[in-house]
């Protein structure tokens, strides 16, 4: 972590009492299994229905994700009924789960949304980070294939 990030984290924690979530580091196991066997790179995308960037990203995702050959899982923080309606509307062909804040930060260690974990065929995290649009998503995925 850079000096500025460490200082900012320290100041933010002291001022607000906020405990910041650290993502799962590369090389550690991801806490979910991907369907369809071992693929080179699987994606776990985390969105929140109260996050404006997530909602914009969600509307641009279907054409991109239909062409992606790896495994995909999407996790959405929101009410189950809202998530179910979005699944039907966008006709997602991969697992989509409604999750609560506690699960997002506690189990999956997502620091903020929209967030992506890339997971190898053995189930280990190879990289992660925020993705604010489809172009950033493409760039991240491309970098994971060239590790």
PDB file of C-alpha atoms in Angstrom:
ATOM      1  CA  UNK A   1       0.000   0.000   0.000  1.00  0.00           C
ATOM      2  CA  UNK A   2       1.377   3.440  -0.938  1.00  0.00           C
ATOM      3  CA  UNK A   3       2.313   5.969   1.733  1.00  0.00           C
ATOM      4  CA  UNK A   4      -0.567   8.278   0.784  1.00  0.00           C
ATOM      5  CA  UNK A   5      -3.109   5.446   0.920  1.00  0.00           C
ATOM      6  CA  UNK A   6      -1.773   4.300   4.267  1.00  0.00           C
ATOM      7  CA  UNK A   7      -1.914   7.847   5.679  1.00  0.00           C
ATOM      8  CA  UNK A   8      -5.424   8.419   4.306  1.00  0.00           C
ATOM      9  CA  UNK A   9      -6.578   5.094   5.720  1.00  0.00           C
ATOM     10  CA  UNK A  10      -5.107   5.971   9.118  1.00  0.00           C
ATOM     11  CA  UNK A  11      -6.719   9.432   9.177  1.00  0.00           C
ATOM     12  CA  UNK A  12     -10.079   8.112   7.972  1.00  0.00           C
ATOM     13  CA  UNK A  13     -10.098   5.334  10.544  1.00  0.00           C
ATOM     14  CA  UNK A  14      -9.207   7.686  13.402  1.00  0.00           C
ATOM     15  CA  UNK A  15     -11.749  10.333  12.413  1.00  0.00           C
ATOM     16  CA  UNK A  16     -14.728   8.136  11.727  1.00  0.00           C
ATOM     17  CA  UNK A  17     -14.022   4.983  13.690  1.00  0.00           C
ATOM     18  CA  UNK A  18     -14.567   3.258  10.358  1.00  0.00           C
ATOM     19  CA  UNK A  19     -12.882  -0.063   9.757  1.00  0.00           C
ATOM     20  CA  UNK A  20     -11.932  -0.310   6.098  1.00  0.00           C
ATOM     21  CA  UNK A  21     -12.284  -3.627   4.322  1.00  0.00           C
ATOM     22  CA  UNK A  22      -9.142  -5.055   2.763  1.00  0.00           C
ATOM     23  CA  UNK A  23      -9.789  -7.201  -0.334  1.00  0.00           C
ATOM     24  CA  UNK A  24      -8.804 -10.853  -0.541  1.00  0.00           C
ATOM     25  CA  UNK A  25      -5.141 -10.838  -1.621  1.00  0.00           C
ATOM     26  CA  UNK A  26      -3.905 -12.534  -4.781  1.00  0.00           C
ATOM     27  CA  UNK A  27      -3.032 -16.167  -4.150  1.00  0.00           C
ATOM     28  CA  UNK A  28      -5.715 -16.650  -1.490  1.00  0.00           C
ATOM     29  CA  UNK A  29      -8.814 -18.810  -2.120  1.00  0.00           C
ATOM     30  CA  UNK A  30     -12.026 -17.107  -3.208  1.00  0.00           C
ATOM     31  CA  UNK A  31     -14.948 -18.101  -0.934  1.00  0.00           C
ATOM     32  CA  UNK A  32     -17.240 -19.381  -3.716  1.00  0.00           C
ATOM     33  CA  UNK A  33     -17.026 -22.093  -6.363  1.00  0.00           C
ATOM     34  CA  UNK A  34     -17.576 -21.355 -10.036  1.00  0.00           C
ATOM     35  CA  UNK A  35     -19.816 -23.590 -12.114  1.00  0.00           C
ATOM     36  CA  UNK A  36     -18.641 -25.187 -15.321  1.00  0.00           C
ATOM     37  CA  UNK A  37     -15.317 -26.607 -14.242  1.00  0.00           C
ATOM     38  CA  UNK A  38     -11.897 -25.033 -14.303  1.00  0.00           C
ATOM     39  CA  UNK A  39     -11.592 -22.110 -16.662  1.00  0.00           C
ATOM     40  CA  UNK A  40      -8.549 -19.921 -17.082  1.00  0.00           C
ATOM     41  CA  UNK A  41     -10.117 -16.818 -15.475  1.00  0.00           C
ATOM     42  CA  UNK A  42     -13.461 -16.579 -13.679  1.00  0.00           C
ATOM     43  CA  UNK A  43     -15.069 -13.267 -12.739  1.00  0.00           C
ATOM     44  CA  UNK A  44     -16.878 -12.341  -9.539  1.00  0.00           C
ATOM     45  CA  UNK A  45     -18.543  -8.959  -9.961  1.00  0.00           C
ATOM     46  CA  UNK A  46     -19.990  -7.084  -6.985  1.00  0.00           C
ATOM     47  CA  UNK A  47     -22.590  -4.361  -7.461  1.00  0.00           C
ATOM     48  CA  UNK A  48     -24.891  -2.403  -5.193  1.00  0.00           C
ATOM     49  CA  UNK A  49     -28.303  -1.212  -6.288  1.00  0.00           C
ATOM     50  CA  UNK A  50     -27.738   1.979  -4.275  1.00  0.00           C
ATOM     51  CA  UNK A  51     -24.511   2.771  -6.159  1.00  0.00           C
ATOM     52  CA  UNK A  52     -25.019   5.045  -9.188  1.00  0.00           C
ATOM     53  CA  UNK A  53     -21.897   3.754 -10.989  1.00  0.00           C
ATOM     54  CA  UNK A  54     -23.102   0.176 -10.424  1.00  0.00           C
ATOM     55  CA  UNK A  55     -26.491   0.898 -11.975  1.00  0.00           C
ATOM     56  CA  UNK A  56     -24.865   2.494 -15.044  1.00  0.00           C
ATOM     57  CA  UNK A  57     -22.424  -0.405 -15.329  1.00  0.00           C
ATOM     58  CA  UNK A  58     -25.246  -2.914 -14.972  1.00  0.00           C
ATOM     59  CA  UNK A  59     -27.017  -1.513 -18.026  1.00  0.00           C
ATOM     60  CA  UNK A  60     -23.837  -1.858 -20.152  1.00  0.00           C
ATOM     61  CA  UNK A  61     -22.854  -5.344 -18.962  1.00  0.00           C
ATOM     62  CA  UNK A  62     -25.178  -7.784 -20.777  1.00  0.00           C
ATOM     63  CA  UNK A  63     -23.686  -7.437 -24.302  1.00  0.00           C
ATOM     64  CA  UNK A  64     -20.146  -7.709 -22.931  1.00  0.00           C
ATOM     65  CA  UNK A  65     -20.823 -10.624 -20.587  1.00  0.00           C
ATOM     66  CA  UNK A  66     -22.638 -12.672 -23.240  1.00  0.00           C
ATOM     67  CA  UNK A  67     -19.378 -12.834 -25.171  1.00  0.00           C
ATOM     68  CA  UNK A  68     -17.208 -13.747 -22.190  1.00  0.00           C
ATOM     69  CA  UNK A  69     -16.084 -17.385 -22.213  1.00  0.00           C
ATOM     70  CA  UNK A  70     -14.966 -17.672 -18.572  1.00  0.00           C
ATOM     71  CA  UNK A  71     -17.121 -18.340 -15.554  1.00  0.00           C
ATOM     72  CA  UNK A  72     -19.102 -15.432 -14.137  1.00  0.00           C
ATOM     73  CA  UNK A  73     -20.844 -14.855 -10.821  1.00  0.00           C
ATOM     74  CA  UNK A  74     -22.546 -11.604  -9.937  1.00  0.00           C
ATOM     75  CA  UNK A  75     -23.379 -10.463  -6.430  1.00  0.00           C
ATOM     76  CA  UNK A  76     -25.791  -7.591  -5.907  1.00  0.00           C
ATOM     77  CA  UNK A  77     -26.414  -5.755  -2.695  1.00  0.00           C
ATOM     78  CA  UNK A  78     -30.138  -5.093  -2.746  1.00  0.00           C
ATOM     79  CA  UNK A  79     -33.494  -6.588  -1.917  1.00  0.00           C
ATOM     80  CA  UNK A  80     -34.074 -10.087  -3.295  1.00  0.00           C
ATOM     81  CA  UNK A  81     -37.145  -8.984  -5.252  1.00  0.00           C
ATOM     82  CA  UNK A  82     -35.184  -6.184  -6.966  1.00  0.00           C
ATOM     83  CA  UNK A  83     -32.370  -8.556  -7.864  1.00  0.00           C
ATOM     84  CA  UNK A  84     -34.823 -11.160  -9.172  1.00  0.00           C
ATOM     85  CA  UNK A  85     -36.448  -8.526 -11.412  1.00  0.00           C
ATOM     86  CA  UNK A  86     -33.066  -7.502 -12.804  1.00  0.00           C
ATOM     87  CA  UNK A  87     -32.153 -11.121 -13.537  1.00  0.00           C
ATOM     88  CA  UNK A  88     -35.388 -11.531 -15.494  1.00  0.00           C
ATOM     89  CA  UNK A  89     -35.030  -8.190 -17.281  1.00  0.00           C
ATOM     90  CA  UNK A  90     -31.419  -8.715 -18.394  1.00  0.00           C
ATOM     91  CA  UNK A  91     -31.797 -12.499 -18.881  1.00  0.00           C
ATOM     92  CA  UNK A  92     -28.476 -13.249 -17.197  1.00  0.00           C
ATOM     93  CA  UNK A  93     -27.216 -16.743 -18.016  1.00  0.00           C
ATOM     94  CA  UNK A  94     -24.922 -17.030 -14.994  1.00  0.00           C
ATOM     95  CA  UNK A  95     -25.471 -17.121 -11.234  1.00  0.00           C
ATOM     96  CA  UNK A  96     -26.600 -13.844  -9.677  1.00  0.00           C
ATOM     97  CA  UNK A  97     -27.055 -13.595  -5.917  1.00  0.00           C
ATOM     98  CA  UNK A  98     -28.623 -10.962  -3.696  1.00  0.00           C
ATOM     99  CA  UNK A  99     -26.348 -10.351  -0.729  1.00  0.00           C
ATOM    100  CA  UNK A 100     -26.308  -8.133   2.323  1.00  0.00           C
ATOM    101  CA  UNK A 101     -23.646  -5.586   3.261  1.00  0.00           C
ATOM    102  CA  UNK A 102     -22.304  -7.837   6.020  1.00  0.00           C
ATOM    103  CA  UNK A 103     -21.728 -10.678   3.564  1.00  0.00           C
ATOM    104  CA  UNK A 104     -20.168  -8.387   0.961  1.00  0.00           C
ATOM    105  CA  UNK A 105     -17.617  -6.967   3.395  1.00  0.00           C
ATOM    106  CA  UNK A 106     -17.270  -9.899   5.797  1.00  0.00           C
ATOM    107  CA  UNK A 107     -17.196 -12.941   3.519  1.00  0.00           C
ATOM    108  CA  UNK A 108     -16.055 -11.503   0.178  1.00  0.00           C
ATOM    109  CA  UNK A 109     -14.073  -8.569   1.602  1.00  0.00           C
ATOM    110  CA  UNK A 110     -15.304  -6.077  -0.977  1.00  0.00           C
ATOM    111  CA  UNK A 111     -14.036  -2.595  -0.040  1.00  0.00           C
ATOM    112  CA  UNK A 112     -16.388  -0.674  -2.372  1.00  0.00           C
ATOM    113  CA  UNK A 113     -18.581  -1.172  -5.417  1.00  0.00           C
ATOM    114  CA  UNK A 114     -18.463  -1.786  -8.307  1.00  0.00           C
ATOM    115  CA  UNK A 115     -15.760  -4.358  -7.595  1.00  0.00           C
ATOM    116  CA  UNK A 116     -14.267  -7.287  -9.486  1.00  0.00           C
ATOM    117  CA  UNK A 117     -12.358 -10.355  -8.356  1.00  0.00           C
ATOM    118  CA  UNK A 118     -10.595 -12.478 -10.974  1.00  0.00           C
ATOM    119  CA  UNK A 119     -10.259 -16.104  -9.877  1.00  0.00           C
ATOM    120  CA  UNK A 120      -8.153 -18.800 -11.540  1.00  0.00           C
ATOM    121  CA  UNK A 121      -9.250 -22.361 -12.266  1.00  0.00           C
ATOM    122  CA  UNK A 122      -7.948 -23.567  -8.899  1.00  0.00           C
ATOM    123  CA  UNK A 123     -10.198 -21.079  -7.092  1.00  0.00           C
ATOM    124  CA  UNK A 124      -7.501 -18.601  -6.053  1.00  0.00           C
ATOM    125  CA  UNK A 125      -7.759 -14.840  -6.485  1.00  0.00           C
ATOM    126  CA  UNK A 126      -5.387 -13.564  -9.182  1.00  0.00           C
ATOM    127  CA  UNK A 127      -6.409  -9.916  -8.975  1.00  0.00           C
ATOM    128  CA  UNK A 128      -9.116  -7.507  -7.949  1.00  0.00           C
ATOM    129  CA  UNK A 129     -10.152  -3.887  -8.093  1.00  0.00           C
ATOM    130  CA  UNK A 130     -12.854  -1.371  -8.814  1.00  0.00           C
ATOM    131  CA  UNK A 131     -14.340  -1.284 -12.300  1.00  0.00           C
ATOM    132  CA  UNK A 132     -16.343   1.839 -13.065  1.00  0.00           C
ATOM    133  CA  UNK A 133     -17.316   1.033 -16.656  1.00  0.00           C
ATOM    134  CA  UNK A 134     -17.122  -1.725 -19.252  1.00  0.00           C
ATOM    135  CA  UNK A 135     -13.831  -0.379 -20.638  1.00  0.00           C
ATOM    136  CA  UNK A 136     -12.161  -0.704 -17.221  1.00  0.00           C
ATOM    137  CA  UNK A 137     -13.634  -4.187 -16.898  1.00  0.00           C
ATOM    138  CA  UNK A 138     -12.152  -5.185 -20.274  1.00  0.00           C
ATOM    139  CA  UNK A 139      -8.749  -3.746 -19.316  1.00  0.00           C
ATOM    140  CA  UNK A 140      -8.672  -5.609 -15.995  1.00  0.00           C
ATOM    141  CA  UNK A 141      -9.690  -8.907 -17.594  1.00  0.00           C
ATOM    142  CA  UNK A 142      -7.076  -8.469 -20.312  1.00  0.00           C
ATOM    143  CA  UNK A 143      -4.372  -7.863 -17.694  1.00  0.00           C
ATOM    144  CA  UNK A 144      -5.373 -11.023 -15.807  1.00  0.00           C
ATOM    145  CA  UNK A 145      -4.931 -13.150 -18.926  1.00  0.00           C
ATOM    146  CA  UNK A 146      -1.359 -11.876 -19.249  1.00  0.00           C
ATOM    147  CA  UNK A 147      -0.193 -12.583 -15.685  1.00  0.00           C
TER     148      UNK A 147
END
